[in-house]
CSV table of C-alpha atoms in Angstrom, one decimal:
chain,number,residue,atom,x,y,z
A,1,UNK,CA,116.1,68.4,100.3
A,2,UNK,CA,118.6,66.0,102.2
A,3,UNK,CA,120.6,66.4,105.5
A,4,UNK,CA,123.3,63.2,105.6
A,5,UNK,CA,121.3,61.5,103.1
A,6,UNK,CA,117.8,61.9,105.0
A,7,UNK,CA,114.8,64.2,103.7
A,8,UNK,CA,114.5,67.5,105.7
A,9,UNK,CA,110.9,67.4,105.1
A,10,UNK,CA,108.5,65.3,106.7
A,11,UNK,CA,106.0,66.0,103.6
A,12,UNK,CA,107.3,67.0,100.3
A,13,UNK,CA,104.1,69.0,98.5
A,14,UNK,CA,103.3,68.9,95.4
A,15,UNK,CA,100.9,70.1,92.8
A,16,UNK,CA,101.5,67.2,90.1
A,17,UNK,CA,101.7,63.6,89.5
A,18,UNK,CA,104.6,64.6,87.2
A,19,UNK,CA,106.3,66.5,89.6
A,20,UNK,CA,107.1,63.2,91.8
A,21,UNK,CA,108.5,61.3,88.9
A,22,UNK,CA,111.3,64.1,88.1
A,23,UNK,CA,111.7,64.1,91.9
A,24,UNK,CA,112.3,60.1,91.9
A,25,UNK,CA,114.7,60.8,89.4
A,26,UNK,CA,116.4,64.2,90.6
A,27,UNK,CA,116.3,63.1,94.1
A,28,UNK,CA,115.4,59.2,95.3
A,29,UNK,CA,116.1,59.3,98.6
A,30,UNK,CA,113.3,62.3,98.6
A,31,UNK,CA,110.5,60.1,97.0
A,32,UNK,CA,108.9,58.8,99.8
A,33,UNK,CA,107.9,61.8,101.5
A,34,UNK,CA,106.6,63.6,98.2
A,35,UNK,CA,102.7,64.2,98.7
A,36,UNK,CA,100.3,65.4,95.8
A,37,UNK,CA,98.4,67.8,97.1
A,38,UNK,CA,97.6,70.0,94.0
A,39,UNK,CA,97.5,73.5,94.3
A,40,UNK,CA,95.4,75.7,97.0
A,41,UNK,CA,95.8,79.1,94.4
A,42,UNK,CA,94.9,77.9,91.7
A,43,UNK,CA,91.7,76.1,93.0
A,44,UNK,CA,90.9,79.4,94.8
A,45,UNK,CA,91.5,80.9,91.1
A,46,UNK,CA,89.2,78.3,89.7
A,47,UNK,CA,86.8,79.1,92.3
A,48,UNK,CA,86.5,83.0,91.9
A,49,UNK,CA,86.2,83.1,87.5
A,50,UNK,CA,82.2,83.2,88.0
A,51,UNK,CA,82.7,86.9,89.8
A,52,UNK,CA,84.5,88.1,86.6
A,53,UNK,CA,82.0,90.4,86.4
A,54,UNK,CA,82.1,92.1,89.2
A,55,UNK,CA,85.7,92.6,89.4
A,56,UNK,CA,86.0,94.3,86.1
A,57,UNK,CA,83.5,96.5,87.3
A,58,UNK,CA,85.8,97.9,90.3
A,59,UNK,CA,89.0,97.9,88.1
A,60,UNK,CA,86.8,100.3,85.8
A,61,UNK,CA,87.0,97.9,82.4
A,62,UNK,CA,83.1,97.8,81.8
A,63,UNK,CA,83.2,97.9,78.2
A,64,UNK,CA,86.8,98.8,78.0
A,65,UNK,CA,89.8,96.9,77.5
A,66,UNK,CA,91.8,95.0,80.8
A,67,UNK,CA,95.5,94.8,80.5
A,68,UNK,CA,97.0,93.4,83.2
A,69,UNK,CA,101.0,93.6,84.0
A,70,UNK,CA,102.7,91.2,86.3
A,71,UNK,CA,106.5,91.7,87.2
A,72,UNK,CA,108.3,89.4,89.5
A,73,UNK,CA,111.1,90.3,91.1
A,74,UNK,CA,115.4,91.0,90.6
A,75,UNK,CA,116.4,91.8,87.5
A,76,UNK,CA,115.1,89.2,84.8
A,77,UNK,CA,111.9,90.4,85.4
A,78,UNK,CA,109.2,92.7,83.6
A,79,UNK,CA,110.5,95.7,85.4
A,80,UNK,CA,114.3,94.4,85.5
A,81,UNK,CA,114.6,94.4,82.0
A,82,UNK,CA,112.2,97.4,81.3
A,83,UNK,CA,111.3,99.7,84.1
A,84,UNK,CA,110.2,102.2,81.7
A,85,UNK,CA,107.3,100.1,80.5
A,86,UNK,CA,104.5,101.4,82.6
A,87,UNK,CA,105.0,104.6,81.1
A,88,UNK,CA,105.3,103.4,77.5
A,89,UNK,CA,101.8,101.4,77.9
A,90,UNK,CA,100.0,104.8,79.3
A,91,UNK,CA,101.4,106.6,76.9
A,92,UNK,CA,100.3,103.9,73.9
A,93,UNK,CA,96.9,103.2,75.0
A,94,UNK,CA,94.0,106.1,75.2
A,95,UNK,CA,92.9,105.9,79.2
A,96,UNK,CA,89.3,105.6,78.0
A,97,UNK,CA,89.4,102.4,76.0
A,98,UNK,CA,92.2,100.6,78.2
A,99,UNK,CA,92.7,100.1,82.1
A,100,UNK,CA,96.2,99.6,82.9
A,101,UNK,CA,96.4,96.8,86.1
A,102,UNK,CA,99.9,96.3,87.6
A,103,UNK,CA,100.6,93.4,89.8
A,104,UNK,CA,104.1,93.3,91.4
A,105,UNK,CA,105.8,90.8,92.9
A,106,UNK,CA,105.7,90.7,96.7
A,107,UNK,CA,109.1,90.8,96.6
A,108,UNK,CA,109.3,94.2,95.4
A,109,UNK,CA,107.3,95.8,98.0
A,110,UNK,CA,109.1,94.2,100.7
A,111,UNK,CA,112.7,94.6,99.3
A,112,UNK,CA,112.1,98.4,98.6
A,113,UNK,CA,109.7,99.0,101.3
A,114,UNK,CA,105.5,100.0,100.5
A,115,UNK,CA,106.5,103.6,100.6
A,116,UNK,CA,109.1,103.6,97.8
A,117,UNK,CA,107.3,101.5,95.3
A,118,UNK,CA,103.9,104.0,95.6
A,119,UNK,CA,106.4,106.8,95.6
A,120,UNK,CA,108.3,105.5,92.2
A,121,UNK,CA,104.7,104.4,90.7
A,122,UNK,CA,102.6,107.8,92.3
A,123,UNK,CA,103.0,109.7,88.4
A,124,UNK,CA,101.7,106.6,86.9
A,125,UNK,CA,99.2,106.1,89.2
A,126,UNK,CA,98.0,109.9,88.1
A,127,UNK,CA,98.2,108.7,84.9
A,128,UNK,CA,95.7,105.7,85.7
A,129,UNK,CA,97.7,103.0,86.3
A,130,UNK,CA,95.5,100.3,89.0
A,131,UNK,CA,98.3,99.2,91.3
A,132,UNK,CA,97.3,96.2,93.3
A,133,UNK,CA,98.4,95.7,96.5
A,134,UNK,CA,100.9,92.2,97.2
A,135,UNK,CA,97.9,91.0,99.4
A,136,UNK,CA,94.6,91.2,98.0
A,137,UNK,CA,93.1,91.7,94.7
A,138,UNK,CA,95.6,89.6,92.3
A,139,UNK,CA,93.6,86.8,91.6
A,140,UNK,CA,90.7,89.1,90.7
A,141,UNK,CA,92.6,91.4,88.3
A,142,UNK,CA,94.1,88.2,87.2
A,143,UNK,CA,90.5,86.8,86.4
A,144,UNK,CA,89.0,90.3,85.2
A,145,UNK,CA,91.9,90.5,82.6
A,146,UNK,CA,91.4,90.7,79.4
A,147,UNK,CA,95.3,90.3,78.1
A,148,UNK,CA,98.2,89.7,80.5
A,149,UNK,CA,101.8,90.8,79.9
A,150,UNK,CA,104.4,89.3,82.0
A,151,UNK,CA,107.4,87.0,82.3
A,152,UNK,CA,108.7,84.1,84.1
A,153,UNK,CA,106.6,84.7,87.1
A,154,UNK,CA,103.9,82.4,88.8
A,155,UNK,CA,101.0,85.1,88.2
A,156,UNK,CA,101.9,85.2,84.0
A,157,UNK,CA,101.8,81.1,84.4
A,158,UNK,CA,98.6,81.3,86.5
A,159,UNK,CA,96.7,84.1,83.9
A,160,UNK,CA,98.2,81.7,80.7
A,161,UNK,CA,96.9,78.0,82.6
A,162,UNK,CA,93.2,80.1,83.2
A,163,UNK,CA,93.2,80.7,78.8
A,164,UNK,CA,94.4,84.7,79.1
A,165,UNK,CA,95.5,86.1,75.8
A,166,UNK,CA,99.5,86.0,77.6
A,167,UNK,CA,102.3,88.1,76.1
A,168,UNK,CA,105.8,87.9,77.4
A,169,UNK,CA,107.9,91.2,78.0
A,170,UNK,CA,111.0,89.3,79.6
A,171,UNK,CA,111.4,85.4,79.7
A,172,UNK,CA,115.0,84.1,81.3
A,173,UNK,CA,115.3,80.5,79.7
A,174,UNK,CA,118.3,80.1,82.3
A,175,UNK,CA,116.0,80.6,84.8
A,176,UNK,CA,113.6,78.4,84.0
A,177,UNK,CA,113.4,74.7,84.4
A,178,UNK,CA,113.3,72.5,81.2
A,179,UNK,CA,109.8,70.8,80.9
A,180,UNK,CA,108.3,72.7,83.4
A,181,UNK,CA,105.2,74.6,83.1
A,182,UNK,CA,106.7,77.7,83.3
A,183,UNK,CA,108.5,76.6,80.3
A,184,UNK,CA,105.7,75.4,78.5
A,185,UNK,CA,104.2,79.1,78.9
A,186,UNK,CA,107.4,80.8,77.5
A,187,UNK,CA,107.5,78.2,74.2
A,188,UNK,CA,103.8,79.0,73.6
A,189,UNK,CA,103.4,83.0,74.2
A,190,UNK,CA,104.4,85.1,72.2
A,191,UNK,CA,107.2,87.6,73.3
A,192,UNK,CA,107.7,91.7,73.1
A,193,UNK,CA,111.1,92.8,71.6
A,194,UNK,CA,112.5,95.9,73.9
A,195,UNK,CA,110.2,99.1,73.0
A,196,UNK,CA,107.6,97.5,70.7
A,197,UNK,CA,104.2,99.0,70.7
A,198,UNK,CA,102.1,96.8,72.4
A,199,UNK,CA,98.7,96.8,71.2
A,200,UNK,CA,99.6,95.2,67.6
A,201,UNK,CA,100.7,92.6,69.2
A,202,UNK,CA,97.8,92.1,71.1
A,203,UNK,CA,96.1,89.9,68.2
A,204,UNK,CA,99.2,87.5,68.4
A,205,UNK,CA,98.0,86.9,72.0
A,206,UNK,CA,94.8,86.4,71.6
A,207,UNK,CA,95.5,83.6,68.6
A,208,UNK,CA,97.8,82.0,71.1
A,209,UNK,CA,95.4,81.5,73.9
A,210,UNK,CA,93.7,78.9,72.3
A,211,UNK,CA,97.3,76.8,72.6
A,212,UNK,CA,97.0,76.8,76.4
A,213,UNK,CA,95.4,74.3,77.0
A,214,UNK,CA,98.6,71.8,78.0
A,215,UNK,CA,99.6,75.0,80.4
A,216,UNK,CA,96.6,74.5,82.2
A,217,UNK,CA,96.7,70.4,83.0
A,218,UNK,CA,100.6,71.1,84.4
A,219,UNK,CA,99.7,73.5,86.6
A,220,UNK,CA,98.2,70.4,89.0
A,221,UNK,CA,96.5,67.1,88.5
A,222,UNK,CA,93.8,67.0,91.3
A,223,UNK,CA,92.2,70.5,90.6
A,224,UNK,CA,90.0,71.7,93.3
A,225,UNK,CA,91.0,69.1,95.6
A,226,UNK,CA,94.0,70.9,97.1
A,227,UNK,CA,92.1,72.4,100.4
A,228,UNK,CA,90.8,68.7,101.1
A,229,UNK,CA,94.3,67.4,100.6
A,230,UNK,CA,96.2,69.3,102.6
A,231,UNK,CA,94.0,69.7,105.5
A,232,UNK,CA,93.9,65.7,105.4
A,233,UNK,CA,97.7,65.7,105.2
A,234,UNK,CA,97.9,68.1,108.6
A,235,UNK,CA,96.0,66.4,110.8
A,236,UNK,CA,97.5,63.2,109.7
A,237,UNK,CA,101.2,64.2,111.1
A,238,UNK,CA,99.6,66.5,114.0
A,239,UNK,CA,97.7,62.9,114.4
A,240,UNK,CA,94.6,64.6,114.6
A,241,UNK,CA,90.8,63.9,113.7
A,242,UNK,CA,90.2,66.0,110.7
A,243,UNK,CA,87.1,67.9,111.2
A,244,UNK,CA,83.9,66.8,109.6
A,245,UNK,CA,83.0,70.3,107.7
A,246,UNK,CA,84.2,70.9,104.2
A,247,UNK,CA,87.4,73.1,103.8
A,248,UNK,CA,86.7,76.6,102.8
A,249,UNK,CA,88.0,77.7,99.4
A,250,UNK,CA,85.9,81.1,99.7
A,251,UNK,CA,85.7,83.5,96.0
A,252,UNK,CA,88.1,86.6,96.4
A,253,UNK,CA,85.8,89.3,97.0
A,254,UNK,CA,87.0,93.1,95.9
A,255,UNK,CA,89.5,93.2,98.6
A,256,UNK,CA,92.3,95.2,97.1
A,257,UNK,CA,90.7,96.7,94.3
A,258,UNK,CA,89.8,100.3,93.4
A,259,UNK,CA,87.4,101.1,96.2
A,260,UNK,CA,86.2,104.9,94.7
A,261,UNK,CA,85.0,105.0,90.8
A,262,UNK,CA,86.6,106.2,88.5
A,263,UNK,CA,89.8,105.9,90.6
A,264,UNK,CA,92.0,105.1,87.1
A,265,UNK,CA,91.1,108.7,85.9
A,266,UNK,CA,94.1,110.4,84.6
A,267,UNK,CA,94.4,113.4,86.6
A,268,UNK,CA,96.6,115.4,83.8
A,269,UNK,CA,95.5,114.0,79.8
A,270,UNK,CA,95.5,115.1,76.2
A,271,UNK,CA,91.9,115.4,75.2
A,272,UNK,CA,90.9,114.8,71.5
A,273,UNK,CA,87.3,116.1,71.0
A,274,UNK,CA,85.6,115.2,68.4
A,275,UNK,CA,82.1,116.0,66.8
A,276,UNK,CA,80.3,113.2,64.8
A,277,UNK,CA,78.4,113.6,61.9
A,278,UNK,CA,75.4,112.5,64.2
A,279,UNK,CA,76.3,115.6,66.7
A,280,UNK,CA,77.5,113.2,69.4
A,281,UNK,CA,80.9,113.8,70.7
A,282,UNK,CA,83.9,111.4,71.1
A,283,UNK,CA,86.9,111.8,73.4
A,284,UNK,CA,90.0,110.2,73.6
A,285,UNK,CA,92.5,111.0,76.3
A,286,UNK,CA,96.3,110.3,77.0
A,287,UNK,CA,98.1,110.5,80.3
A,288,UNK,CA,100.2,114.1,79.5
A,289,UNK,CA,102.3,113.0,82.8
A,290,UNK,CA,103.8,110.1,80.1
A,291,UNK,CA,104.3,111.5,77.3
A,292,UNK,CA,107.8,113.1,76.0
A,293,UNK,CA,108.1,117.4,75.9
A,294,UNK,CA,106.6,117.9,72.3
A,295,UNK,CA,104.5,114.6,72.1
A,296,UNK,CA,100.7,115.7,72.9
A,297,UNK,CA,98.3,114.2,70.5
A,298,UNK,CA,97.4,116.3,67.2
A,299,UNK,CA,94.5,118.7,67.9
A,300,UNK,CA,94.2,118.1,71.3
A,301,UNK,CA,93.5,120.1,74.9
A,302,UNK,CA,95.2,119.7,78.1
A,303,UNK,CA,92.9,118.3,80.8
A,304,UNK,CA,94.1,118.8,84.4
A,305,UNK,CA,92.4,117.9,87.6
A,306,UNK,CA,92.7,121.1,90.5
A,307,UNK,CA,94.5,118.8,92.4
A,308,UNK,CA,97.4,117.9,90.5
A,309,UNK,CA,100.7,117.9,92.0
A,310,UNK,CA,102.1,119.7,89.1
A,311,UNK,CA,102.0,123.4,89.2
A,312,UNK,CA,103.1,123.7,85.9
A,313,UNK,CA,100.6,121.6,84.2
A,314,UNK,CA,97.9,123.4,86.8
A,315,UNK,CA,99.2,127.1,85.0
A,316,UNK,CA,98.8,125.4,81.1
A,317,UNK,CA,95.7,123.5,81.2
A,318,UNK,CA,93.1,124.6,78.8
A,319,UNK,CA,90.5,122.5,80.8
A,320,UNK,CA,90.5,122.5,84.7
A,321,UNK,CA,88.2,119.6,86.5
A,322,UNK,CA,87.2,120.1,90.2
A,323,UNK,CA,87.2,116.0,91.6
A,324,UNK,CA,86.2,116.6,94.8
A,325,UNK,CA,83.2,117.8,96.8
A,326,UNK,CA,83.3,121.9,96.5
A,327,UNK,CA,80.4,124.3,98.3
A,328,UNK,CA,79.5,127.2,96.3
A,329,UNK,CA,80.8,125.0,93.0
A,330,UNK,CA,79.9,127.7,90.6
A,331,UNK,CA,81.5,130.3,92.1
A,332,UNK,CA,84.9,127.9,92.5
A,333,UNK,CA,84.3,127.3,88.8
A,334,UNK,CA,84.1,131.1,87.8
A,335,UNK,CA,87.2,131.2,90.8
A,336,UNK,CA,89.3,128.5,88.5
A,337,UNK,CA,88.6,130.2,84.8
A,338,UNK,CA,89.6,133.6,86.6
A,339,UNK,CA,92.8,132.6,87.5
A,340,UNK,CA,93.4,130.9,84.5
A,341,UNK,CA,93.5,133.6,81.6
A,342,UNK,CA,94.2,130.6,79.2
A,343,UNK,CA,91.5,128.2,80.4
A,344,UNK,CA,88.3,128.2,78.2
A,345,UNK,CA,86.6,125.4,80.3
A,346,UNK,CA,86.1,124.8,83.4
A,347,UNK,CA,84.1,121.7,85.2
A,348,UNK,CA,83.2,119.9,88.4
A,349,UNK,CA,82.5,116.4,88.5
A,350,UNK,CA,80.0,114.8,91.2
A,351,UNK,CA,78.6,111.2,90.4
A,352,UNK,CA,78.0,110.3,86.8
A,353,UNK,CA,77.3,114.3,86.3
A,354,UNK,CA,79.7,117.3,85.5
A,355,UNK,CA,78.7,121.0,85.7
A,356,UNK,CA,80.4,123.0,83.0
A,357,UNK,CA,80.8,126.6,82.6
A,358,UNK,CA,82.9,128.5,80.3
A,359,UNK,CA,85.4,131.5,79.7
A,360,UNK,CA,82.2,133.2,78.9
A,361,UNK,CA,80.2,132.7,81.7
A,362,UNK,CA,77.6,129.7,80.3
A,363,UNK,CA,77.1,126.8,82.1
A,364,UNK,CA,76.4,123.2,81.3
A,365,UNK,CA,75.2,120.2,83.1
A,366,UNK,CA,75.6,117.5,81.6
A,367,UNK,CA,74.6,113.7,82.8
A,368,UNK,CA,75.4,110.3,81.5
A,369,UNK,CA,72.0,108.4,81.0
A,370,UNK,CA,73.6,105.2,82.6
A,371,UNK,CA,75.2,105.1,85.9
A,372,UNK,CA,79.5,104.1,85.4
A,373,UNK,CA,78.8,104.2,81.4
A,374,UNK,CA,81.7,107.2,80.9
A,375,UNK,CA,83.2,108.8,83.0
A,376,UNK,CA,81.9,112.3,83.4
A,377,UNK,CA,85.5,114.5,83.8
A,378,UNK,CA,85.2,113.8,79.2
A,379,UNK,CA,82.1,116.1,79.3
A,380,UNK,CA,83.9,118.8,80.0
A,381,UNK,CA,86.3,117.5,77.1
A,382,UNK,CA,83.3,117.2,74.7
A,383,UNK,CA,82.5,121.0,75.4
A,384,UNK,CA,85.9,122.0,74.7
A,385,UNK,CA,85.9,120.4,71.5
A,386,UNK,CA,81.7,121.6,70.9
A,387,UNK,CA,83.3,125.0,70.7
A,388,UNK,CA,86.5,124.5,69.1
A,389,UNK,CA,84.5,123.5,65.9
A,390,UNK,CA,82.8,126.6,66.0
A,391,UNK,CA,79.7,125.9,67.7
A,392,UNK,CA,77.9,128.0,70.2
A,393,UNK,CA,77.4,125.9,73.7
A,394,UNK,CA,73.6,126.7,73.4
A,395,UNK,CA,73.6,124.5,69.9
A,396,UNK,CA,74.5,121.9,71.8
A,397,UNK,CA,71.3,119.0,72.1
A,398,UNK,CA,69.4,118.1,75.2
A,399,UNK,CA,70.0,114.2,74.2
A,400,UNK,CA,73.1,113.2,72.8
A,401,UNK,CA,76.4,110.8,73.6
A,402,UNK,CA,79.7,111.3,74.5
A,403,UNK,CA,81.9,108.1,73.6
A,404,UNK,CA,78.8,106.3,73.0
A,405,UNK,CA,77.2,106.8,75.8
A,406,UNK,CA,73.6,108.7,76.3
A,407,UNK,CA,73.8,112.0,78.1
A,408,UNK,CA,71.2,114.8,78.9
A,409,UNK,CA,72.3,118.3,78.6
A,410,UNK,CA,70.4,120.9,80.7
A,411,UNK,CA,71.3,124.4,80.8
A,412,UNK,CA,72.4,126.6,83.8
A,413,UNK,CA,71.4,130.4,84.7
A,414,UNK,CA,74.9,131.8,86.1
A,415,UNK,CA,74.7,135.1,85.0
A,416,UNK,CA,75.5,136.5,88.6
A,417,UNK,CA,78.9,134.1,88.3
A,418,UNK,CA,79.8,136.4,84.9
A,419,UNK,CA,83.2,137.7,84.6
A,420,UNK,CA,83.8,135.6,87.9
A,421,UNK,CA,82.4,138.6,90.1
């Protein structure tokens, strides 16, 4: 902060009144130039919470659980101390109750280049993993969260001071300075041990939230005055007139979020299939990309999108699903079960509807009643598992729910499609 005893800094900023008294006693000869200026993120933060909404629906957590991941960087971080953790969170939680939301440290994108870190995350990214660009779109994950998991970062202290049920995967007291807020947040959350399964824990992080409240008055002490501050503070030392319009501190819009829905969807999973006592149908997927040889879910289908990477999991899957825009999609369908001996299911997804047909020839169509209310690449799923209990496709009723969710069945003529001639 000094050069031969002088500040460097014409203006020292900071976010709170407390700051300036450890700088008078860290650093005297710095005091005078130390400015309170609050902080412009977290009022931008503050500023954004009322579109919640509407960024949980582009992350795809409508009625589904948000957990968001931050990392910073080197190698007391999240993904210093466990790199293996994005798969081990896939793995644990079933892609249709949880979205998985990873925000990494700019750092990390620019020390190992864009390229390498989509490269390194592309099979989690199959498996559903959101990964938000260093840019655009943290706050609003941030905000859309419904759990955060992090470290010693500035995003973990952010999510903790704005009352997010905050876990702690790594925490470097050495690195953290006593009586800061970052401090505060890694005496207050509770922390992972290496390997633990997650979502027990996730009670202890909700119970804790309501302790945050201290986080959230260190993290400044002029909230929402930190764009009228600083813009005051510039055209003081540019000597300046400061404009007479009010500074903007705009919402983050979805800038950086999933653009296409269902953009999480696992495009290889273990499907469980069940039928209710009711006759509705419940599905419960896990990304087969992160699981171990020899771990697939009890009782449960492989589900594989047509373009997966993975020829292998292409040759096995008991269920093939057609994601893009086909001509002639029933023939493709018949094409896909054809070259599949081992395939009973077949299915092309367009909207909130999927078009079904079987190793027999039938075909399905089968709609959800709400726009965005499941996604429609289970229906397939819930047909597998329809006739795995024994029950003939044409049993299947006109009105009924997958996952809780309405759906109307309608039944499609194919016979010319038989036999895949």
């Amino acid at each position: 902060m000094l050069y031969e005893g002088r500040p460097i800094a014409s203006a020292l900023v900071l976010s709170h009144e407390q700051q300036r008294i450890q700088l008078a006693e860290a650093v005297p000869e710095a005091a005078d130039s130390a400015v309170v200026a609050g902080d412009a993120c977290y009022d931008r933060l503050r500023a954004s919470l009322p579109w919640r909404p509407a960024y949980r629906r582009a992350l795809g957590a409508d009625g589904r659980t948000l957990l968001v991941v931050s990392s910073t960087w080197w190698t007391e971080s999240v993904l210093g101390r466990a790199p293996q953790l994005f798969a081990e969170l896939l793995a644990e939680f079933p892609a249709d109750e949880f979205r998985i939301a990873a925000i990494l440290h700019p750092n990390i994108w620019y020390g190992h280049g864009s390229s390498e870190v989509r490269r390194m995350l592309a099979p989690h990214e199959r498996s559903g993993l959101v990964v938000v660009p260093p840019e655009f779109g943290w706050r609003a994950a941030l905000i859309a969260a419904d759990y955060v998991l992090g470290d010693h970062g500035s995003v973990t202290t952010y999510g903790a001071a704005l009352g997010q049920p905050t876990l702690l995967a790594a925490f470097p007291e050495s690195e953290v300075a006593p009586g800061s807020v970052v401090d505060m947040v890694g005496r207050t959350a509770p922390r992972l041990s290496g390997g633990e399964p997650v979502r027990p824990r996730l009670d202890d992080a909700a119970r804790t939230a309501g302790k945050f409240g201290a986080i959230n008055e260190l993290v400044t002490s002029c909230p929402d005055e930190a764009a009228d501050r600083l813009r005051r503070l510039c055209y003081e030392m540019l000597r300046l007139p400061e404009p007479a319009t009010e500074p903007p501190v705009p919402p983050d819009d979805l800038t950086g979020l999933p653009a296409r829905p269902w953009s999480w969807r696992p495009t290889a999973a273990y499907a469980q299939a069940e039928v209710l006592a009711d006759g509705s149908l419940r599905v419960r997927r896990f990304a087969a990309e992160m699981l171990r040889a020899g771990e697939s879910p009890a009782d449960s289908h492989l589900v594989v999108t047509a373009n997966h990477p993975g020829r292998r999991l292409r040759g096995i899957a008991d269920v093939v699903v057609l994601t893009e825009d086909w001509p002639d999609v029933e023939q493709c369908l018949a094409e896909a079960l054809a070259g599949r001996p081992g395939a009973r299911v077949a299915a092309a997804v367009a909207g909130d509807s999927c078009l079904v047909r079987t190793s027999t020839g039938e075909t399905v169509r089968i709609t959800a009643a709400r726009p965005g209310s499941c996604d429609p690449a289970c229906f397939a799923s819930a047909v597998h598992g329809w006739l795995a209990a024994g029950n003939r496709l044409g049993e299947l009723a006109q009105q009924t729910a997958v996952n809780g969710a309405p759906v109307t069945v309608s039944y499609v003529v194919a016979d010319r499609y038989r036999n895949g001639t």
